[in-house]
Protein backbone atom coordinates (compact mmCIF):
# COMPACT_ATOMS: atom_id res chain seq x y z
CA UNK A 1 11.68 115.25 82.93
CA UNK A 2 11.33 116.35 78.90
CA UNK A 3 10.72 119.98 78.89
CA UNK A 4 8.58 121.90 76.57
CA UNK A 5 8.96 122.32 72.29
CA UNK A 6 8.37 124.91 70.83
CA UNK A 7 10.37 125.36 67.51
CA UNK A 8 11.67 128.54 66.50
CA UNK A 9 10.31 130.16 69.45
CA UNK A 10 11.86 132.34 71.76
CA UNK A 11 12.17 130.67 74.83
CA UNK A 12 13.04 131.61 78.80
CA UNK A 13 14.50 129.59 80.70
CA UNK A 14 13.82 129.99 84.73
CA UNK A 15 16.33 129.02 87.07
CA UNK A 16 14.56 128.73 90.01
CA UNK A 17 15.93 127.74 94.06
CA UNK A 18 14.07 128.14 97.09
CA UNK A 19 12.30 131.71 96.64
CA UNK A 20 10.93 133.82 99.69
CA UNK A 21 7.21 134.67 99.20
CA UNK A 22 6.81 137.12 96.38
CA UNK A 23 10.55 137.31 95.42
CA UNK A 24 10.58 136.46 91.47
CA UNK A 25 12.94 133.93 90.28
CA UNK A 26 16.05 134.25 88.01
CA UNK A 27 15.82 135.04 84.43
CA UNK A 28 17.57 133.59 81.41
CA UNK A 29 16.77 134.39 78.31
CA UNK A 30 17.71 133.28 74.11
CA UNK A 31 16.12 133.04 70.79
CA UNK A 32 16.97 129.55 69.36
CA UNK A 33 17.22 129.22 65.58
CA UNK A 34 15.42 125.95 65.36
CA UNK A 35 13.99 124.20 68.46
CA UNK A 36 15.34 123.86 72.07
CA UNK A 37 14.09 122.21 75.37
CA UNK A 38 12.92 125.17 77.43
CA UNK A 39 12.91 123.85 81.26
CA UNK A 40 13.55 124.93 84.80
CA UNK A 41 13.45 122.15 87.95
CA UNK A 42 12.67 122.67 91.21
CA UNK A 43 12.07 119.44 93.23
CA UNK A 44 11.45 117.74 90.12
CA UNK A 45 9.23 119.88 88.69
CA UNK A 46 8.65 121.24 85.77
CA UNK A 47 8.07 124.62 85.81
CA UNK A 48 9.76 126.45 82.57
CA UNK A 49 7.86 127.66 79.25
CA UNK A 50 8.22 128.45 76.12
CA UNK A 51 7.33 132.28 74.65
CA UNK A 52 5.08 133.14 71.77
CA UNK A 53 5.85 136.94 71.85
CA UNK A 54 8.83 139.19 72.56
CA UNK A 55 7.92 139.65 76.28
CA UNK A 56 7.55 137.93 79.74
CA UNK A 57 4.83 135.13 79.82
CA UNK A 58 5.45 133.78 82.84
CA UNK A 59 5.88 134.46 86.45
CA UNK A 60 7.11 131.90 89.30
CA UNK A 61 6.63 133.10 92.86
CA UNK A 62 7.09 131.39 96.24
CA UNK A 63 4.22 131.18 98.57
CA UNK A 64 4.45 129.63 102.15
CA UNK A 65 2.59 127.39 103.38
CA UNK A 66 2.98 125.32 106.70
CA UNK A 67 6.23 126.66 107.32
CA UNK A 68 7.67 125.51 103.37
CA UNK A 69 8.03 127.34 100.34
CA UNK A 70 6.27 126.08 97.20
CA UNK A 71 5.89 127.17 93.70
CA UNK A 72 3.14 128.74 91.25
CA UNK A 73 3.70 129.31 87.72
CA UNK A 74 1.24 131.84 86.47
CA UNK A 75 1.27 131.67 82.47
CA UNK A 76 0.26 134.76 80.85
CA UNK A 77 0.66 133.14 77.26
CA UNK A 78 -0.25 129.59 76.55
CA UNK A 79 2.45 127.35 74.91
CA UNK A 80 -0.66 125.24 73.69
CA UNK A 81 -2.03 128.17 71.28
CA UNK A 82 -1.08 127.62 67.56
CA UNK A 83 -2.05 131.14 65.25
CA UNK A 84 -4.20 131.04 62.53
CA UNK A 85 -7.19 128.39 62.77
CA UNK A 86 -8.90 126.85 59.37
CA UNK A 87 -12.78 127.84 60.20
CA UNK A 88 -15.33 125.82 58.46
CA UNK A 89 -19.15 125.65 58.69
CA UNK A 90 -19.66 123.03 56.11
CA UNK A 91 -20.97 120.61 58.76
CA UNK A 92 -23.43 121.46 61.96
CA UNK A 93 -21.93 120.18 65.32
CA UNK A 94 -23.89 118.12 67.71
CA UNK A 95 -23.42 119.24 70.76
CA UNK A 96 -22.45 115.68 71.98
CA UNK A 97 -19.90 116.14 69.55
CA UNK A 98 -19.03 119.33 71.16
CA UNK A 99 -18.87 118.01 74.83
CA UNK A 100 -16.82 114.97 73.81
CA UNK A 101 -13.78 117.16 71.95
CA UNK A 102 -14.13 119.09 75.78
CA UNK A 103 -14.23 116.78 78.47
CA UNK A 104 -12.95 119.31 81.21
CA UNK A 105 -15.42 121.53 80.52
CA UNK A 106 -18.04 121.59 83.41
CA UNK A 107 -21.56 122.53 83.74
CA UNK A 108 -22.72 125.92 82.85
CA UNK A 109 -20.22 125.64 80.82
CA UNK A 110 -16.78 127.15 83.04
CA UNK A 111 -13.36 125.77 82.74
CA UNK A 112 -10.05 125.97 84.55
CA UNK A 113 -7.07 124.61 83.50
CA UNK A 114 -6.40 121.33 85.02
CA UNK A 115 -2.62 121.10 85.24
CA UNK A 116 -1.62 125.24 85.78
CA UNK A 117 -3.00 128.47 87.56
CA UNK A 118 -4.91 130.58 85.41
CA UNK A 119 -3.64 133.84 85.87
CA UNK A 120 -7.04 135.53 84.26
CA UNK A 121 -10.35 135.02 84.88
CA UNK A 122 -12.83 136.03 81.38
CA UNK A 123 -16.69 136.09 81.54
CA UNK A 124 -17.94 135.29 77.60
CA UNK A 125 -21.13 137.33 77.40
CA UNK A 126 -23.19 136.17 74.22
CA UNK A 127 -26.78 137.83 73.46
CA UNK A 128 -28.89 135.17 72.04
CA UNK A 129 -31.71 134.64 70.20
CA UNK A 130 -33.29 131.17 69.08
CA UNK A 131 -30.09 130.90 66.63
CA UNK A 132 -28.85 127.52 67.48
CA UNK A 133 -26.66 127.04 64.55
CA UNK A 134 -24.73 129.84 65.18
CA UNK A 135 -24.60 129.00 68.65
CA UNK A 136 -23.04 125.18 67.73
CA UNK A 137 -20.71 126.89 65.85
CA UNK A 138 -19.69 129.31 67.91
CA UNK A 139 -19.16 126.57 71.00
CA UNK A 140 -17.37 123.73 68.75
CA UNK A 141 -14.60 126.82 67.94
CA UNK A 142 -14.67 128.87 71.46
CA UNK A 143 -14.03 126.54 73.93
CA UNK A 144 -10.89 124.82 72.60
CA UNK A 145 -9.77 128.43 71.64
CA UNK A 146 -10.30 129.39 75.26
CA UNK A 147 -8.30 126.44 76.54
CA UNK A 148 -5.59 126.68 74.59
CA UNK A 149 -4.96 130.21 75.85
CA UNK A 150 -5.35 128.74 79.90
CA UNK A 151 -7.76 130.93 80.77
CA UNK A 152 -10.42 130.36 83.61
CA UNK A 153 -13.84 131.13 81.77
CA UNK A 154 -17.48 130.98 81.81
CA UNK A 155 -19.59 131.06 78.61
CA UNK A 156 -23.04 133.16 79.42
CA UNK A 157 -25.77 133.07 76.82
CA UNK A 158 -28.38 135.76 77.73
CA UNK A 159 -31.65 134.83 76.08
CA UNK A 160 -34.45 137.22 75.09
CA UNK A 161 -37.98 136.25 75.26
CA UNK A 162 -40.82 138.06 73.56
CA UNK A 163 -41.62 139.01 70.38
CA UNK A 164 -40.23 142.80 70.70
CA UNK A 165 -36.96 143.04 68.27
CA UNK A 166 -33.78 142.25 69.65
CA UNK A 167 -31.53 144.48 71.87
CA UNK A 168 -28.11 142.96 71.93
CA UNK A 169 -26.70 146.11 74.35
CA UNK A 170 -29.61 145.71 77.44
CA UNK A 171 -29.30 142.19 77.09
CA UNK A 172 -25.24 142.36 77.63
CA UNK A 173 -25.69 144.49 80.26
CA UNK A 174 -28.30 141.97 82.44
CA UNK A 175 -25.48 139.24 81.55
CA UNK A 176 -22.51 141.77 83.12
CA UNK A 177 -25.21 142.03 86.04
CA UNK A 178 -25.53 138.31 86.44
CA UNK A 179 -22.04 136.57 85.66
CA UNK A 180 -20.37 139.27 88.14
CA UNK A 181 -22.78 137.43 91.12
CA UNK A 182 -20.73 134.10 90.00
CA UNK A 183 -17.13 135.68 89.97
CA UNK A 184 -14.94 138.21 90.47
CA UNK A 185 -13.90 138.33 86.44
CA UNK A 186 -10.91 140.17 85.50
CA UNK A 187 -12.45 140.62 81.89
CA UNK A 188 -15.70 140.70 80.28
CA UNK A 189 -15.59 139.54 76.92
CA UNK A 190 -18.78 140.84 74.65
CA UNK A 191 -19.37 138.64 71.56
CA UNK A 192 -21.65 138.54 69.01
CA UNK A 193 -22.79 135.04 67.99
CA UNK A 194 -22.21 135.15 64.76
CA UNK A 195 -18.51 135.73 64.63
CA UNK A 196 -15.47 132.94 65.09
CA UNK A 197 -11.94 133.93 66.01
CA UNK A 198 -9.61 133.24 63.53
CA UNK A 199 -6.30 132.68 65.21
CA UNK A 200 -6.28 132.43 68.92
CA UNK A 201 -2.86 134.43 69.70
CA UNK A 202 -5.90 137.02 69.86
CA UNK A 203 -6.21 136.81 73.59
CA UNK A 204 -9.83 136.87 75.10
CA UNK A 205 -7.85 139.05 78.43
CA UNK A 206 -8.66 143.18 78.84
CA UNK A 207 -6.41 145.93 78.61
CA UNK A 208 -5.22 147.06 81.65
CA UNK A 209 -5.96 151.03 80.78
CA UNK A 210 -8.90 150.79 78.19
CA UNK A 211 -11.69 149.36 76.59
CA UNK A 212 -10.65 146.76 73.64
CA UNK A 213 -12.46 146.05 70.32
CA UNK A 214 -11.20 142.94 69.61
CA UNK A 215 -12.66 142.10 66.52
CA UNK A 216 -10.97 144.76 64.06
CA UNK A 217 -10.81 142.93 60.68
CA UNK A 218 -14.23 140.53 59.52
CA UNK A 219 -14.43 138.95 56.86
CA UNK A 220 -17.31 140.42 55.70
CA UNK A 221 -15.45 143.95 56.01
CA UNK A 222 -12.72 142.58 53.91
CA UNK A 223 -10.82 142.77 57.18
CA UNK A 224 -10.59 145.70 57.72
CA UNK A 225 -12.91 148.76 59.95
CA UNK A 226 -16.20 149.80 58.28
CA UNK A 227 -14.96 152.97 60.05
CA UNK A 228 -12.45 154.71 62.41
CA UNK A 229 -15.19 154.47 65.85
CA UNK A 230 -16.58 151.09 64.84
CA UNK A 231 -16.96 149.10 68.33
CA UNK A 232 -18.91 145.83 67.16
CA UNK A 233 -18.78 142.28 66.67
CA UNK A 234 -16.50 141.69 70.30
CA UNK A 235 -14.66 143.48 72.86
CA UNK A 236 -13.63 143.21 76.15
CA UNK A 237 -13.65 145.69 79.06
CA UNK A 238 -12.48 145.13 82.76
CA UNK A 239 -15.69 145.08 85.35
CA UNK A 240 -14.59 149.03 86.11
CA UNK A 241 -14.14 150.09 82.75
CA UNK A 242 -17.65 149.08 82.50
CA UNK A 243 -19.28 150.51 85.03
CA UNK A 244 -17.33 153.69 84.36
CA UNK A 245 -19.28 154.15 81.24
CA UNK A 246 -22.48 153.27 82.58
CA UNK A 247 -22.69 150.08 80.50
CA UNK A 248 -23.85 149.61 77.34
CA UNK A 249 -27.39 151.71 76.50
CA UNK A 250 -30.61 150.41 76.96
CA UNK A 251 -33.07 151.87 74.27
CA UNK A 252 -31.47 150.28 70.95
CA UNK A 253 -33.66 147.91 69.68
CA UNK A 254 -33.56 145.72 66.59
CA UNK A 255 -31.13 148.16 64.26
CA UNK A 256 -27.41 147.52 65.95
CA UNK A 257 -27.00 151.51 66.30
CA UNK A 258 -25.85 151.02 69.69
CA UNK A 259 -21.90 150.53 68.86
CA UNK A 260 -21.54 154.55 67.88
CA UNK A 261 -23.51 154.79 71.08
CA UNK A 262 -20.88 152.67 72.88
CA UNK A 263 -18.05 154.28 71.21
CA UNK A 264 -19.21 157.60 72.81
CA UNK A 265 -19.49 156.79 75.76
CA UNK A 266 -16.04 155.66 75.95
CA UNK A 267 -14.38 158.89 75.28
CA UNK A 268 -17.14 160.62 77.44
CA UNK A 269 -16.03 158.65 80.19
CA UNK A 270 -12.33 159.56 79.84
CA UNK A 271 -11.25 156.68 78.22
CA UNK A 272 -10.22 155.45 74.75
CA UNK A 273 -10.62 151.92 72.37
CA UNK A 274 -7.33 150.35 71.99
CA UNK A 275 -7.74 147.62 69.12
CA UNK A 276 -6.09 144.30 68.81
CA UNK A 277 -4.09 144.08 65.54
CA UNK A 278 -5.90 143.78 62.20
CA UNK A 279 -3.21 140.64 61.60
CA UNK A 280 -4.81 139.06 64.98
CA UNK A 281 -8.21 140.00 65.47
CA UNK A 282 -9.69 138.09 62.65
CA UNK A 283 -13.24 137.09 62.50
CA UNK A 284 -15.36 134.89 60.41
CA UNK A 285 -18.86 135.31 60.28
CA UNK A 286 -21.04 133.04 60.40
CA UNK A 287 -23.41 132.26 56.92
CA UNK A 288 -21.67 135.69 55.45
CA UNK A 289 -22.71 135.18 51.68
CA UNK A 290 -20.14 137.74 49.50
CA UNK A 291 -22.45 137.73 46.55
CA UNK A 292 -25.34 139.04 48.66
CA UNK A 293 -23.02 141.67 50.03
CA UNK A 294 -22.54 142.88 47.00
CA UNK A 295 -26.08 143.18 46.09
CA UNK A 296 -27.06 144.67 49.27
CA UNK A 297 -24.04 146.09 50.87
CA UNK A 298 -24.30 146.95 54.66
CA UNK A 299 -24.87 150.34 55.89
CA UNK A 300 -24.05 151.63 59.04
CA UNK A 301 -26.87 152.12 61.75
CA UNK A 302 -27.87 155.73 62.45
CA UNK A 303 -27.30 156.61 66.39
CA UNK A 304 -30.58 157.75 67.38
CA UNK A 305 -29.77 159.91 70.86
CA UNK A 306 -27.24 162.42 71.71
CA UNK A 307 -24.99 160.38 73.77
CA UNK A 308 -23.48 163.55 75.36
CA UNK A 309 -26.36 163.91 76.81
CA UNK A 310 -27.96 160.61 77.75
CA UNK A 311 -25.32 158.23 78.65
CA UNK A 312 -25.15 158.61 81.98
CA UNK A 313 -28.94 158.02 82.35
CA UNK A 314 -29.05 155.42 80.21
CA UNK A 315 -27.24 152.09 81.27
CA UNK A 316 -26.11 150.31 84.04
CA UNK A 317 -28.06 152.39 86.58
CA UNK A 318 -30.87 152.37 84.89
CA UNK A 319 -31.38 148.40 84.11
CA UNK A 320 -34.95 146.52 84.59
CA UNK A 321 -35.51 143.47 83.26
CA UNK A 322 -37.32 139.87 84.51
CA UNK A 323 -35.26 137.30 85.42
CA UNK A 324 -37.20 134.18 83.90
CA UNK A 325 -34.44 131.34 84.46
CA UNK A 326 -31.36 130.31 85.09
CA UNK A 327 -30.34 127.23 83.73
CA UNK A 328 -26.50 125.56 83.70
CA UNK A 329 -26.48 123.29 80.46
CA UNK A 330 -23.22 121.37 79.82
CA UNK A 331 -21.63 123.88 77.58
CA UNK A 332 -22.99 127.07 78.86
CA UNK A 333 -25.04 128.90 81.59
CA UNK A 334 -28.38 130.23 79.55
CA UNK A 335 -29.59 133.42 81.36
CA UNK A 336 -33.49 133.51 80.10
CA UNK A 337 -34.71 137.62 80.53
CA UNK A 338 -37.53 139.45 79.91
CA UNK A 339 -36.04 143.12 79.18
CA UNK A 340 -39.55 144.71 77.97
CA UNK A 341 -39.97 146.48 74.36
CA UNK A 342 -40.21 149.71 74.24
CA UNK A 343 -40.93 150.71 70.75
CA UNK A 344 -38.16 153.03 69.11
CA UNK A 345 -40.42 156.01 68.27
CA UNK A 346 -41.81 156.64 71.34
């Protein structure tokens, strides 16, 4: 059986025999200067890999079953993911177009890999708002750059009705409310709509210890922080690291002034925001016009409460909202809400 190439890679090579359940299999391990065949067999399987960083991405481990011992490789980094990505928005997707490049994806838009174990299971949390193009966008790039990285996923769009302005942190914390009654998801992964991953070695998984921004150089920053707290654009925290801080706040509306907010809470909650690397965690965004920029540079939002003080009454515990629908549409589940306006002076 032809074994995996990768060229230039590092590769491991797993020697594998009948394992007892939980024993991990033997480890070999070389860089090859070009290209090699990377492969282990056991009963004629294929079960080896090929690396894309300088550690482990893979795991075998026996599990009985009726009284024999078979095999599960559990990939923790896709050999199917490829680095920087060429993002484009010269041309609108259909989203026929969009279900035909992604025939495994199912309704409501979740996917497992068909031929491995996902070893993580991500929730994509998107706050929407009647902005279909970025929305086509954002689905023609995110679901191949989900696959490629074998993860198990579910793409959530949490809709706000109304005419009261938009509040992108109540509205991700009703979707955190309603994709953890689908799944228990190792990772919730907080993206704004506007903004498209720019090479997908930036892995939509959490950090074991802390909250992750994952989006620390835009384009329309010149890739790099607007400054040292900024916690916008997308992150991902485990379900505890969540609830830890209370969620997101709840009384930001319309101005984005929430992320300082966020920040806060972190640290109040005795954690801290790791960052994936500027080199990784590139983002384009969506209809960013340099010129316009220029002429009206952006400013940060002022944080209107003293977190210190109202974070741990403002959040998670303290979340009302309608549910209006729930509707599974081929490429996504759409979470329709009525969260209220309350107006920001009062």
């Amino acid at each position: 059986m032809p074994g995996l190439r990768m060229p230039g890679r590092q590769c491991v090579l797993l020697v594998l025999s009948c394992v007892e359940q939980g024993e991990v299999a033997s480890r070999q391990q070389w860089n090859p200067s070009q290209s090699h065949i990377c492969m282990g067999i056991v009963n004629s399987s294929l079960v080896g890999c090929c690396l894309k960083e300088q550690t482990w991405v893979a795991d075998v481990i026996g599990l009985k079953k009726g009284g024999e011992t078979s095999l599960i490789l559990l990939v923790l980094f896709s050999v199917l993911t490829v680095g920087p990505l060429t993002i484009t928005f010269r041309v609108l997707p259909s989203e026929r177009m969009i279900m035909e490049k992604n025939p495994f994806v199912r309704s409501g838009g979740h996917y497992r890999p068909p031929h491995c174990f996902a070893r993580y299971k991500s929730a994509i949390l998107v706050a929407y708002r009647n902005q279909e193009k970025y929305l086509r966008h954002l689905l023609y790039y995110i679901h191949p750059f989900l696959q490629r990285q074998q993860l198990s996923y579910t793409i959530y769009l949490i809709q706000q009705v109304g005419t009261g302005s938009f509040n992108r942190a109540k509205l991700l914390n009703v979707g955190v409310r309603e994709a953890m009654k689908d799944e228990e998801w190792d990772c919730l992964v907080l993206h704004d709509i506007d903004l498209v991953p720019e090479n997908d070695y930036n892995l939509y998984i959490c950090d074991e210890y802390y909250p992750k921004h994952m989006a620390s150089a835009m384009d329309k920053f010149q890739y790099t922080l607007p400054y040292k707290s900024f916690f916008g654009g997308v992150s991902a925290l485990t379900p505890e690291h969540y609830m830890k801080m209370n969620g997101f706040p709840n009384t930001y509306w319309g101005d984005g002034g929430e992320n300082d907010d966020i920040a806060t809470r972190i640290h109040l909650a005795g954690m801290k925001i790791v960052r994936t690397s500027p080199n990784l965690g590139r983002y384009r965004v969506i209809d960013y016009n340099e010129a316009t920029e220029i002429q009206e540079p952006w400013r940060r939002p002022p944080s209107r409460h003293n977190t210190r003080k109202t974070w741990k009454a403002d959040g998670m515990n303290t979340l009302q909202f309608r549910l209006l629908s729930r509707t599974k549409h081929p490429l996504y589940t759409k979470i329709t809400v009525d969260i209220g306006y309350v107006p920001p002076s009062s």
